[in-house]
PDB file of C-alpha atoms in Angstrom:
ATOM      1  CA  UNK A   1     -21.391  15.239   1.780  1.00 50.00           C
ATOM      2  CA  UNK A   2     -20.499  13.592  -1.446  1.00 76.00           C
ATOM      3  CA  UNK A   3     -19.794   9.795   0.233  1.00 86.00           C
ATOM      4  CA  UNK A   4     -21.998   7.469   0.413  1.00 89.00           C
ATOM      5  CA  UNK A   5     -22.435   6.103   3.653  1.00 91.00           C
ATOM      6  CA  UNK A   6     -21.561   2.482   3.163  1.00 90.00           C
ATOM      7  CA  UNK A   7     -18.184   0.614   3.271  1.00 94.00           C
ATOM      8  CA  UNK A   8     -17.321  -1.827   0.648  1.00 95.00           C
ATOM      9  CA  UNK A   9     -14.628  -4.234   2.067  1.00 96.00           C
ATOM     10  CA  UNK A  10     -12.806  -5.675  -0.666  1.00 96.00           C
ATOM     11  CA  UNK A  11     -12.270  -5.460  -4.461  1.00 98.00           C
ATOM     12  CA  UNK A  12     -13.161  -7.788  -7.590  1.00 97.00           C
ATOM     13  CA  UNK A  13     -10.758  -8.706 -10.695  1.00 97.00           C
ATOM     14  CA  UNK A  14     -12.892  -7.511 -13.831  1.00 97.00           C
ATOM     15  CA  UNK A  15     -10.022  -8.615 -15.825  1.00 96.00           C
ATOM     16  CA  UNK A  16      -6.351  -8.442 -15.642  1.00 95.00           C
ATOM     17  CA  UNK A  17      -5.655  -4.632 -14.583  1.00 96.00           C
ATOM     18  CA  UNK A  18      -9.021  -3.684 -13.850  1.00 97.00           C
ATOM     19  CA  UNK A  19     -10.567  -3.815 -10.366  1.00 98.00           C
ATOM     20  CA  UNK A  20     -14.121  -2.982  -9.192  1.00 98.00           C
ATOM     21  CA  UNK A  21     -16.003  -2.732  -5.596  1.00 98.00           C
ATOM     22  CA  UNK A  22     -19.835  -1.520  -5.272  1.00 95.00           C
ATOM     23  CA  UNK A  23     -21.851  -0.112  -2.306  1.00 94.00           C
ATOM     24  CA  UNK A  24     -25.358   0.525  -1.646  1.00 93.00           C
ATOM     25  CA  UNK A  25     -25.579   4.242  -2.442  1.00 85.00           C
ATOM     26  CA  UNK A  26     -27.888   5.769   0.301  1.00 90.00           C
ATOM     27  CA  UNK A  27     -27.992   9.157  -1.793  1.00 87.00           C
ATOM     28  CA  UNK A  28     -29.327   7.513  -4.778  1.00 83.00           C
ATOM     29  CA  UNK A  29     -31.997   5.144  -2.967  1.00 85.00           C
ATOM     30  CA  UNK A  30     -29.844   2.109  -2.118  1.00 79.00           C
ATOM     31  CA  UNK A  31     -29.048   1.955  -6.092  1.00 81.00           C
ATOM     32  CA  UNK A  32     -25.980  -0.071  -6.527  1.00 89.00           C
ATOM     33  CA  UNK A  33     -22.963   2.555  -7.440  1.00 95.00           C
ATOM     34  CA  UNK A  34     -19.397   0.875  -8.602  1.00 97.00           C
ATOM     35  CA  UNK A  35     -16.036   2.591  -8.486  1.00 98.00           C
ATOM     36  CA  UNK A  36     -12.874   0.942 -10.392  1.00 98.00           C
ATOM     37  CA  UNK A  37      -9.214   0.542 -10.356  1.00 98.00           C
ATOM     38  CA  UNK A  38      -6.680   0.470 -12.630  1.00 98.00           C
ATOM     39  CA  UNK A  39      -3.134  -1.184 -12.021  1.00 97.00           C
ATOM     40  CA  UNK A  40      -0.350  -0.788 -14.119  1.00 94.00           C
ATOM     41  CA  UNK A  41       2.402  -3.161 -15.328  1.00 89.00           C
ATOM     42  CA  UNK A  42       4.241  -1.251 -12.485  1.00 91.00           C
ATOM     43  CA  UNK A  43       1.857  -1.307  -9.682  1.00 92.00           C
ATOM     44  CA  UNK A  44       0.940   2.391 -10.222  1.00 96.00           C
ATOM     45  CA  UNK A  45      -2.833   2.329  -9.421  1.00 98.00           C
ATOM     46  CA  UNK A  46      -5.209   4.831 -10.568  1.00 98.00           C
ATOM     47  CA  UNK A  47      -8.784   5.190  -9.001  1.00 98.00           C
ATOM     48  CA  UNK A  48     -11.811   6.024 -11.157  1.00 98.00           C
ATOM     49  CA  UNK A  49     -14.595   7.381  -9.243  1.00 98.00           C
ATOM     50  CA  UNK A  50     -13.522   5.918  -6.359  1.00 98.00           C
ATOM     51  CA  UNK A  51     -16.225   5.142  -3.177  1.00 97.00           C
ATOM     52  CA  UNK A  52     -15.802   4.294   0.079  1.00 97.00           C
ATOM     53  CA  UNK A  53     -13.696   1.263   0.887  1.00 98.00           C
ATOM     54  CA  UNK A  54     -11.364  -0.318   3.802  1.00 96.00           C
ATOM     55  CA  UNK A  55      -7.719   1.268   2.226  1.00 94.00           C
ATOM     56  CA  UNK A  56      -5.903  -1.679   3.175  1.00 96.00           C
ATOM     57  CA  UNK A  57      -8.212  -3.286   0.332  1.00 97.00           C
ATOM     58  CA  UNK A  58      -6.845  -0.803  -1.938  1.00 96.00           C
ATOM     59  CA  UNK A  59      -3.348  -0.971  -0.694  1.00 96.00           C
ATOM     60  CA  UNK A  60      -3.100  -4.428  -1.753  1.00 96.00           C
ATOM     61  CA  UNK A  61      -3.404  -3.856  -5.192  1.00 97.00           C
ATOM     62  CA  UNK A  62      -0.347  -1.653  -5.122  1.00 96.00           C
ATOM     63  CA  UNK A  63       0.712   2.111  -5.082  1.00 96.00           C
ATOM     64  CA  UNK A  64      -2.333   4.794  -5.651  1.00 98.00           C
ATOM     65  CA  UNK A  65      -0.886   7.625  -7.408  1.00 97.00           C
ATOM     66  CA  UNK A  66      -3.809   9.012  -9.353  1.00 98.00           C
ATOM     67  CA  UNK A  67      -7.495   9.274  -8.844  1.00 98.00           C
ATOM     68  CA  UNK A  68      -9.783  10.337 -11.865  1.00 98.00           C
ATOM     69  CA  UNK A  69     -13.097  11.535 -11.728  1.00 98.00           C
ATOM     70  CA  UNK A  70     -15.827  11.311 -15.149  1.00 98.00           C
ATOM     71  CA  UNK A  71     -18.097  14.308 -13.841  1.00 96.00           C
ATOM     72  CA  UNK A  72     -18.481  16.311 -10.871  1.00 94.00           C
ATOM     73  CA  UNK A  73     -20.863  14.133  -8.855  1.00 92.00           C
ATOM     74  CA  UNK A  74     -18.289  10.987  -8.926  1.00 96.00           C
ATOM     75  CA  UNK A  75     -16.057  12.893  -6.736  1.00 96.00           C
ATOM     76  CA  UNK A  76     -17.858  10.422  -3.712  1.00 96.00           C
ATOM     77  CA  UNK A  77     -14.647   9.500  -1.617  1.00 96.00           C
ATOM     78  CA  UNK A  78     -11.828  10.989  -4.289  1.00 97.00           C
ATOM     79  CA  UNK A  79     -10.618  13.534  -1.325  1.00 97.00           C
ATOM     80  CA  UNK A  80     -10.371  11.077   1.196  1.00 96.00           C
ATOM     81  CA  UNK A  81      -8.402   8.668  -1.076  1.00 97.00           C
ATOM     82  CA  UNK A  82      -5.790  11.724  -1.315  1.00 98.00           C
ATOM     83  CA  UNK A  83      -5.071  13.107   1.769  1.00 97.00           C
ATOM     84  CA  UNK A  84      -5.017   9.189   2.416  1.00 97.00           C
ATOM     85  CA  UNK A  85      -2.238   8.242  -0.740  1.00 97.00           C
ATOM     86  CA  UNK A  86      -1.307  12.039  -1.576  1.00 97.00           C
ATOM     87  CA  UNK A  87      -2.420  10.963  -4.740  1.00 98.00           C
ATOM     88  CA  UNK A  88      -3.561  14.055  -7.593  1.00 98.00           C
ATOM     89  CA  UNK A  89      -7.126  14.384  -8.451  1.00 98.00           C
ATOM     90  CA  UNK A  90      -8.328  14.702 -11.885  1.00 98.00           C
ATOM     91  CA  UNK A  91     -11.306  15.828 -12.978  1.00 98.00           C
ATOM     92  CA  UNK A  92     -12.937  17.236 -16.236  1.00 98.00           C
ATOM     93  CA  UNK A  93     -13.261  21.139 -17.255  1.00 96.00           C
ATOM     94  CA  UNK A  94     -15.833  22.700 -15.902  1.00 92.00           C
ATOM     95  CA  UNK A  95     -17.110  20.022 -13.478  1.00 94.00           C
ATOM     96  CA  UNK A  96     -19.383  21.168 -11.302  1.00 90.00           C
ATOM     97  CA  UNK A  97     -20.331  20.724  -7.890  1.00 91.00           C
ATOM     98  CA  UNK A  98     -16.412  19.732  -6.488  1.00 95.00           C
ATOM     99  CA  UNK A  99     -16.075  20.089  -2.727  1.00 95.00           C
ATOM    100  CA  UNK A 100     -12.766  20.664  -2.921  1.00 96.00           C
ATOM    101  CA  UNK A 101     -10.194  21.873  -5.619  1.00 97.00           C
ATOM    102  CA  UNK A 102      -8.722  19.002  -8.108  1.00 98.00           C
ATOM    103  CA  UNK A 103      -5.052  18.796  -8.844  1.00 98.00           C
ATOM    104  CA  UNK A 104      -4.912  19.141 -12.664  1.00 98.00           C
ATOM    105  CA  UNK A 105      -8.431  18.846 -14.850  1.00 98.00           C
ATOM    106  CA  UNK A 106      -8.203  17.928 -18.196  1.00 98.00           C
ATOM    107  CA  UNK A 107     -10.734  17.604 -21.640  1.00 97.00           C
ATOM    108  CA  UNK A 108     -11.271  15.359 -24.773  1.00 96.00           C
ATOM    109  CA  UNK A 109      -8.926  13.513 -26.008  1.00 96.00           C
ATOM    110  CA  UNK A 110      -6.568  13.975 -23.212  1.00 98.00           C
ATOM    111  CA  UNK A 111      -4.133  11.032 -21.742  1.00 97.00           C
ATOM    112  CA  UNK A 112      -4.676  10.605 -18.363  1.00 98.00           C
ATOM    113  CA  UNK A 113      -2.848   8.061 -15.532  1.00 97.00           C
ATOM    114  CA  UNK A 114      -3.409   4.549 -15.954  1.00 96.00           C
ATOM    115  CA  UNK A 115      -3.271   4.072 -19.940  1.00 96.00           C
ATOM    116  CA  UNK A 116      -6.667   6.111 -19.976  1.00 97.00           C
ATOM    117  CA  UNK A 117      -7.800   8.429 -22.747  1.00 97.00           C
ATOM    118  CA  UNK A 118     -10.615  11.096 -22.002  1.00 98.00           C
ATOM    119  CA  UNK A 119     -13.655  11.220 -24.407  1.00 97.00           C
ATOM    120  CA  UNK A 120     -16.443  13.833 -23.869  1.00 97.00           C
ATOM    121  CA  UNK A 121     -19.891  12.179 -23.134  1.00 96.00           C
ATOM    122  CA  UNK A 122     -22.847  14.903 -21.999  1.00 95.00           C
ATOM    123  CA  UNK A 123     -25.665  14.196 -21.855  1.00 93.00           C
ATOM    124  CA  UNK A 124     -26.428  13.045 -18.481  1.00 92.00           C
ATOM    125  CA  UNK A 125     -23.886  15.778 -17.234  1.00 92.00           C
ATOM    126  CA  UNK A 126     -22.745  18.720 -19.784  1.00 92.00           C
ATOM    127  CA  UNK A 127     -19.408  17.856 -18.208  1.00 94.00           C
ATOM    128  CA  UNK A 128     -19.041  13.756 -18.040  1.00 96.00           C
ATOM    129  CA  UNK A 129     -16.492  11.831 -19.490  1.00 97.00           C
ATOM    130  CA  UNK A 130     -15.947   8.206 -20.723  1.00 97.00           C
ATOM    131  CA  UNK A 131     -12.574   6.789 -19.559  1.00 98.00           C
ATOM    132  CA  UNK A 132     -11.428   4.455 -22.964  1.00 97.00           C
ATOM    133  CA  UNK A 133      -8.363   2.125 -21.657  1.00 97.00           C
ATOM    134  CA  UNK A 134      -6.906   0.097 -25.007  1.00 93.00           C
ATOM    135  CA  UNK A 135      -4.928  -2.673 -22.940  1.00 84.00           C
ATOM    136  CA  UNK A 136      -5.380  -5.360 -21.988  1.00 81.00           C
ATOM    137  CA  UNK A 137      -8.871  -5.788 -23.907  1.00 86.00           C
ATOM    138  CA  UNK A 138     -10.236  -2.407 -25.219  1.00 94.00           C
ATOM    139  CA  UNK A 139     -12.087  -1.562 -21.903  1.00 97.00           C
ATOM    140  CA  UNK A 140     -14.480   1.941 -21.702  1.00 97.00           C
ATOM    141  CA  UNK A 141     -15.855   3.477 -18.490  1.00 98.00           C
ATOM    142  CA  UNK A 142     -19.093   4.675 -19.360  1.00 97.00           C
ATOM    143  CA  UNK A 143     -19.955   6.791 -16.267  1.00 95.00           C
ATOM    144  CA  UNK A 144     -23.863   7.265 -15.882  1.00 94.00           C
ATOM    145  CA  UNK A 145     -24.473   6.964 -19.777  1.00 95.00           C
ATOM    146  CA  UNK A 146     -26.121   3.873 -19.415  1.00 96.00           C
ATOM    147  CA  UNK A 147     -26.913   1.273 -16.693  1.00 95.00           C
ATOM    148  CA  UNK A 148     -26.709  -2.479 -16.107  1.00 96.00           C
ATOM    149  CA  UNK A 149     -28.224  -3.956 -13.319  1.00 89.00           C
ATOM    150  CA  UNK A 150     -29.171  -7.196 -14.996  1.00 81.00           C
ATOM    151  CA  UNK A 151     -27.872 -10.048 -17.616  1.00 80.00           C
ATOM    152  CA  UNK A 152     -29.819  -7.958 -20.301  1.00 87.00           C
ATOM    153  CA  UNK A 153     -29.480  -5.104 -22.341  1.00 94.00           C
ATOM    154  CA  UNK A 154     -27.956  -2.067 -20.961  1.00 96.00           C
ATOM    155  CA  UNK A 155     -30.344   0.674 -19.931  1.00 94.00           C
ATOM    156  CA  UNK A 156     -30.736   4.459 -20.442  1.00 93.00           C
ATOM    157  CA  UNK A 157     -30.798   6.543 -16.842  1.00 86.00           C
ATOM    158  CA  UNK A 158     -34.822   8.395 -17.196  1.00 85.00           C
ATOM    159  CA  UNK A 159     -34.437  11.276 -19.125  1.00 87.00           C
ATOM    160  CA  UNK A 160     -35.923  13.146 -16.218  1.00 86.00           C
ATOM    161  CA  UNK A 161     -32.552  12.299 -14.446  1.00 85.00           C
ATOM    162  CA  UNK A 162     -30.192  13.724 -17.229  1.00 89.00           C
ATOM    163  CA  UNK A 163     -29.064  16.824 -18.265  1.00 89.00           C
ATOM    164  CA  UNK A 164     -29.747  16.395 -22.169  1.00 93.00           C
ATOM    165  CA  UNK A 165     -31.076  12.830 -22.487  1.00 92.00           C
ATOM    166  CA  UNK A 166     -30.379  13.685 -26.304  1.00 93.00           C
ATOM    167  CA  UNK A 167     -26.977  13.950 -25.809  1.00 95.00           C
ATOM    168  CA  UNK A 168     -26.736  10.591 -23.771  1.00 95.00           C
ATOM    169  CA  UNK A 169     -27.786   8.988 -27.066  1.00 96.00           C
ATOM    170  CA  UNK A 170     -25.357  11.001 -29.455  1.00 96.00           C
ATOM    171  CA  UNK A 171     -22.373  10.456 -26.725  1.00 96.00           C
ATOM    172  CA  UNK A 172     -23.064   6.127 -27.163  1.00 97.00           C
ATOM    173  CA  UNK A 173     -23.397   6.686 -31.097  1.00 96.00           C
ATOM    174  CA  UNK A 174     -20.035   8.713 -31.282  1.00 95.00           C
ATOM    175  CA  UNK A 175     -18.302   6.007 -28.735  1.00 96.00           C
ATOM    176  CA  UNK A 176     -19.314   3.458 -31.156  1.00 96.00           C
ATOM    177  CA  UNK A 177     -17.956   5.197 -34.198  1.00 95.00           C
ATOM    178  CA  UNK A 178     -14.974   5.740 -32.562  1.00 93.00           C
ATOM    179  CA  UNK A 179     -13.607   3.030 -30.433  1.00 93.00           C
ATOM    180  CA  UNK A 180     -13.026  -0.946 -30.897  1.00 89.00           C
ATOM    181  CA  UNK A 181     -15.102  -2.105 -27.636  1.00 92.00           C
ATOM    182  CA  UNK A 182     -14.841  -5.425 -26.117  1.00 96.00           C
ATOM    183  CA  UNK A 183     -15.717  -4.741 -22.347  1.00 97.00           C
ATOM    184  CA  UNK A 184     -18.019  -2.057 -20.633  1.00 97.00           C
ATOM    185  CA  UNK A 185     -18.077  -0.720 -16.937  1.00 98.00           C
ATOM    186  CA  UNK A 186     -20.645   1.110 -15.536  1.00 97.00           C
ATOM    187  CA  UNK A 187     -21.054   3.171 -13.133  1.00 96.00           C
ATOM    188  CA  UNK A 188     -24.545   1.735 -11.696  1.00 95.00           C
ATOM    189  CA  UNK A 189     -24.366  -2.502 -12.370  1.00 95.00           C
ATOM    190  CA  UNK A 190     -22.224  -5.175 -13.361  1.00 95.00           C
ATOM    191  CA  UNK A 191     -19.267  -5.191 -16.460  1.00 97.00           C
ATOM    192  CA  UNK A 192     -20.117  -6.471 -19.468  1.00 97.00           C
ATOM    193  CA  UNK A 193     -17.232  -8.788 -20.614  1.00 96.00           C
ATOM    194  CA  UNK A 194     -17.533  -9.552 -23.910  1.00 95.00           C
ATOM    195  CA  UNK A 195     -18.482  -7.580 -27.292  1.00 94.00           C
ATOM    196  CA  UNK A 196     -19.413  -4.434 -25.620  1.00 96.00           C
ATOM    197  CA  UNK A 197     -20.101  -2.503 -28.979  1.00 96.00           C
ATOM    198  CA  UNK A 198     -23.282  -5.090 -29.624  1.00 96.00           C
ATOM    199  CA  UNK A 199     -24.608  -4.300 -26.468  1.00 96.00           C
ATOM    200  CA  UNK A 200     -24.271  -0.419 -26.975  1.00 97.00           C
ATOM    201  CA  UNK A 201     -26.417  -0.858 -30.320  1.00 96.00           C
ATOM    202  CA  UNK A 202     -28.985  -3.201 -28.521  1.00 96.00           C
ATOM    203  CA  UNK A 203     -29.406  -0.505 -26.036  1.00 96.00           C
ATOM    204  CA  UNK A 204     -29.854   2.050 -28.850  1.00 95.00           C
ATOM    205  CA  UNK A 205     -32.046  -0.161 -30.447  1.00 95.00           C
ATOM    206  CA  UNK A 206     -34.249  -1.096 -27.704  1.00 93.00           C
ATOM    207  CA  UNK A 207     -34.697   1.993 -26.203  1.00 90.00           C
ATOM    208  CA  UNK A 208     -37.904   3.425 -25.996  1.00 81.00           C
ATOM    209  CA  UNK A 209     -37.184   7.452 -25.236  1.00 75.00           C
ATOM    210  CA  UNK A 210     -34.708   8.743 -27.920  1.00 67.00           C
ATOM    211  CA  UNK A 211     -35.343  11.850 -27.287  1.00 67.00           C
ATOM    212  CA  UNK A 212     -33.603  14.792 -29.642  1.00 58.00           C
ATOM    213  CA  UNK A 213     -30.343  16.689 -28.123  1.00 55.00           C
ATOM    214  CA  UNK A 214     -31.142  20.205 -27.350  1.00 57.00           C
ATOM    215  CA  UNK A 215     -28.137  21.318 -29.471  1.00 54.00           C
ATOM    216  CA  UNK A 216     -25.292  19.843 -31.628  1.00 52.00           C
ATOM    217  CA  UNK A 217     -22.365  18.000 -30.361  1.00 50.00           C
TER     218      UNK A 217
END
């Protein structure tokens, strides 16, 4: 099964429009995992990655009309969540490892619900995606590019973990050519808040791997 087994209970305010809630992933030795929410101006809520949680939680935040997965193993509770809401699934081309079938699946550049904007990412996954959302403060979803489970620099997943560690490095350099960041969620530990584009080149800079991608971009 793709859940984990625990139950959070409520969600956080990241910022205005963005919602997280964490559980203690069983499958992935009691790591800390994080799922997000994204409210519109309307109400319309879209899930990203989306674990196990009390609905009524959810419900409170307003109408869930759109779940969106980065890779294939985020789908954790996305099924649940629609037969729950009847809301669509996304999820990226060629993801791998879905239990069931998504709804629509989409590729870089692509708009998806919410105000979010699909860039490619491999490197842990061949087929993982960074969610960029420009209002209300430049915010990116990195996925499992990088974790932060402290007040320090963010951290590279061991290569021995990843698909193309390689990759994983290229995918942060291209994010950083490309996009104006200001705040960072990860999949695995806490949001960084403020001038998420330094804290992407510390972790390039600090990081002690750096391995060479297997192929080009």
């Amino acid at each position: 099964m793709s859940e984990p087994k625990e139950r959070a209970h409520r969600t956080v305010q990241v910022l205005p429009g963005v919602h997280r809630w964490s559980v203690k992933d069983d499958r992935i030795g009691g790591m800390d995992s994080e799922a997000y929410a994204v409210v519109a101006e309307d109400g319309a809520v879209t899930l990203i990655d989306p674990l196990p949680i009390d609905d009524k939680a959810l419900r409170k935040l307003g109408r869930v009309e759109a779940i969106v997965l980065t890779a294939g193993n985020h789908q954790r509770a996305a099924w649940h969540f629609r037969k729950l809401f009847g809301a669509p699934v996304w999820a990226p081309q060629d993801a791998y490892g879905l239990e069931d079938t998504p709804d629509a699946t989409y590729g870089p550049g692509d708009n998806l619900p919410g105000g979010l904007v699909a860039y490619h990412t491999p490197g842990p996954a061949l087929s993982m995606y960074a969610l960029w959302l420009e209002r209300p403060r430049s915010v990116i979803f990195l996925s499992d590019l990088l974790t932060h489970f402290d007040q320090g620099t963010p951290r590279f997943v061991e290569s021995e973990y990843q698909d193309d560690p390689g990759r994983t490095r290229m995918s942060i350099r291209r994010i950083l050519d490309h996009l104006p960041l200001e705040v960072l969620c990860f999949a695995h530990g806490h949001p960084i808040l403020h001038d998420g584009a330094a804290a992407l080149r510390r972790a390039l800079d600090e990081d002690t791997e750096a391995p060479a991608p297997s192929e080009p971009l």
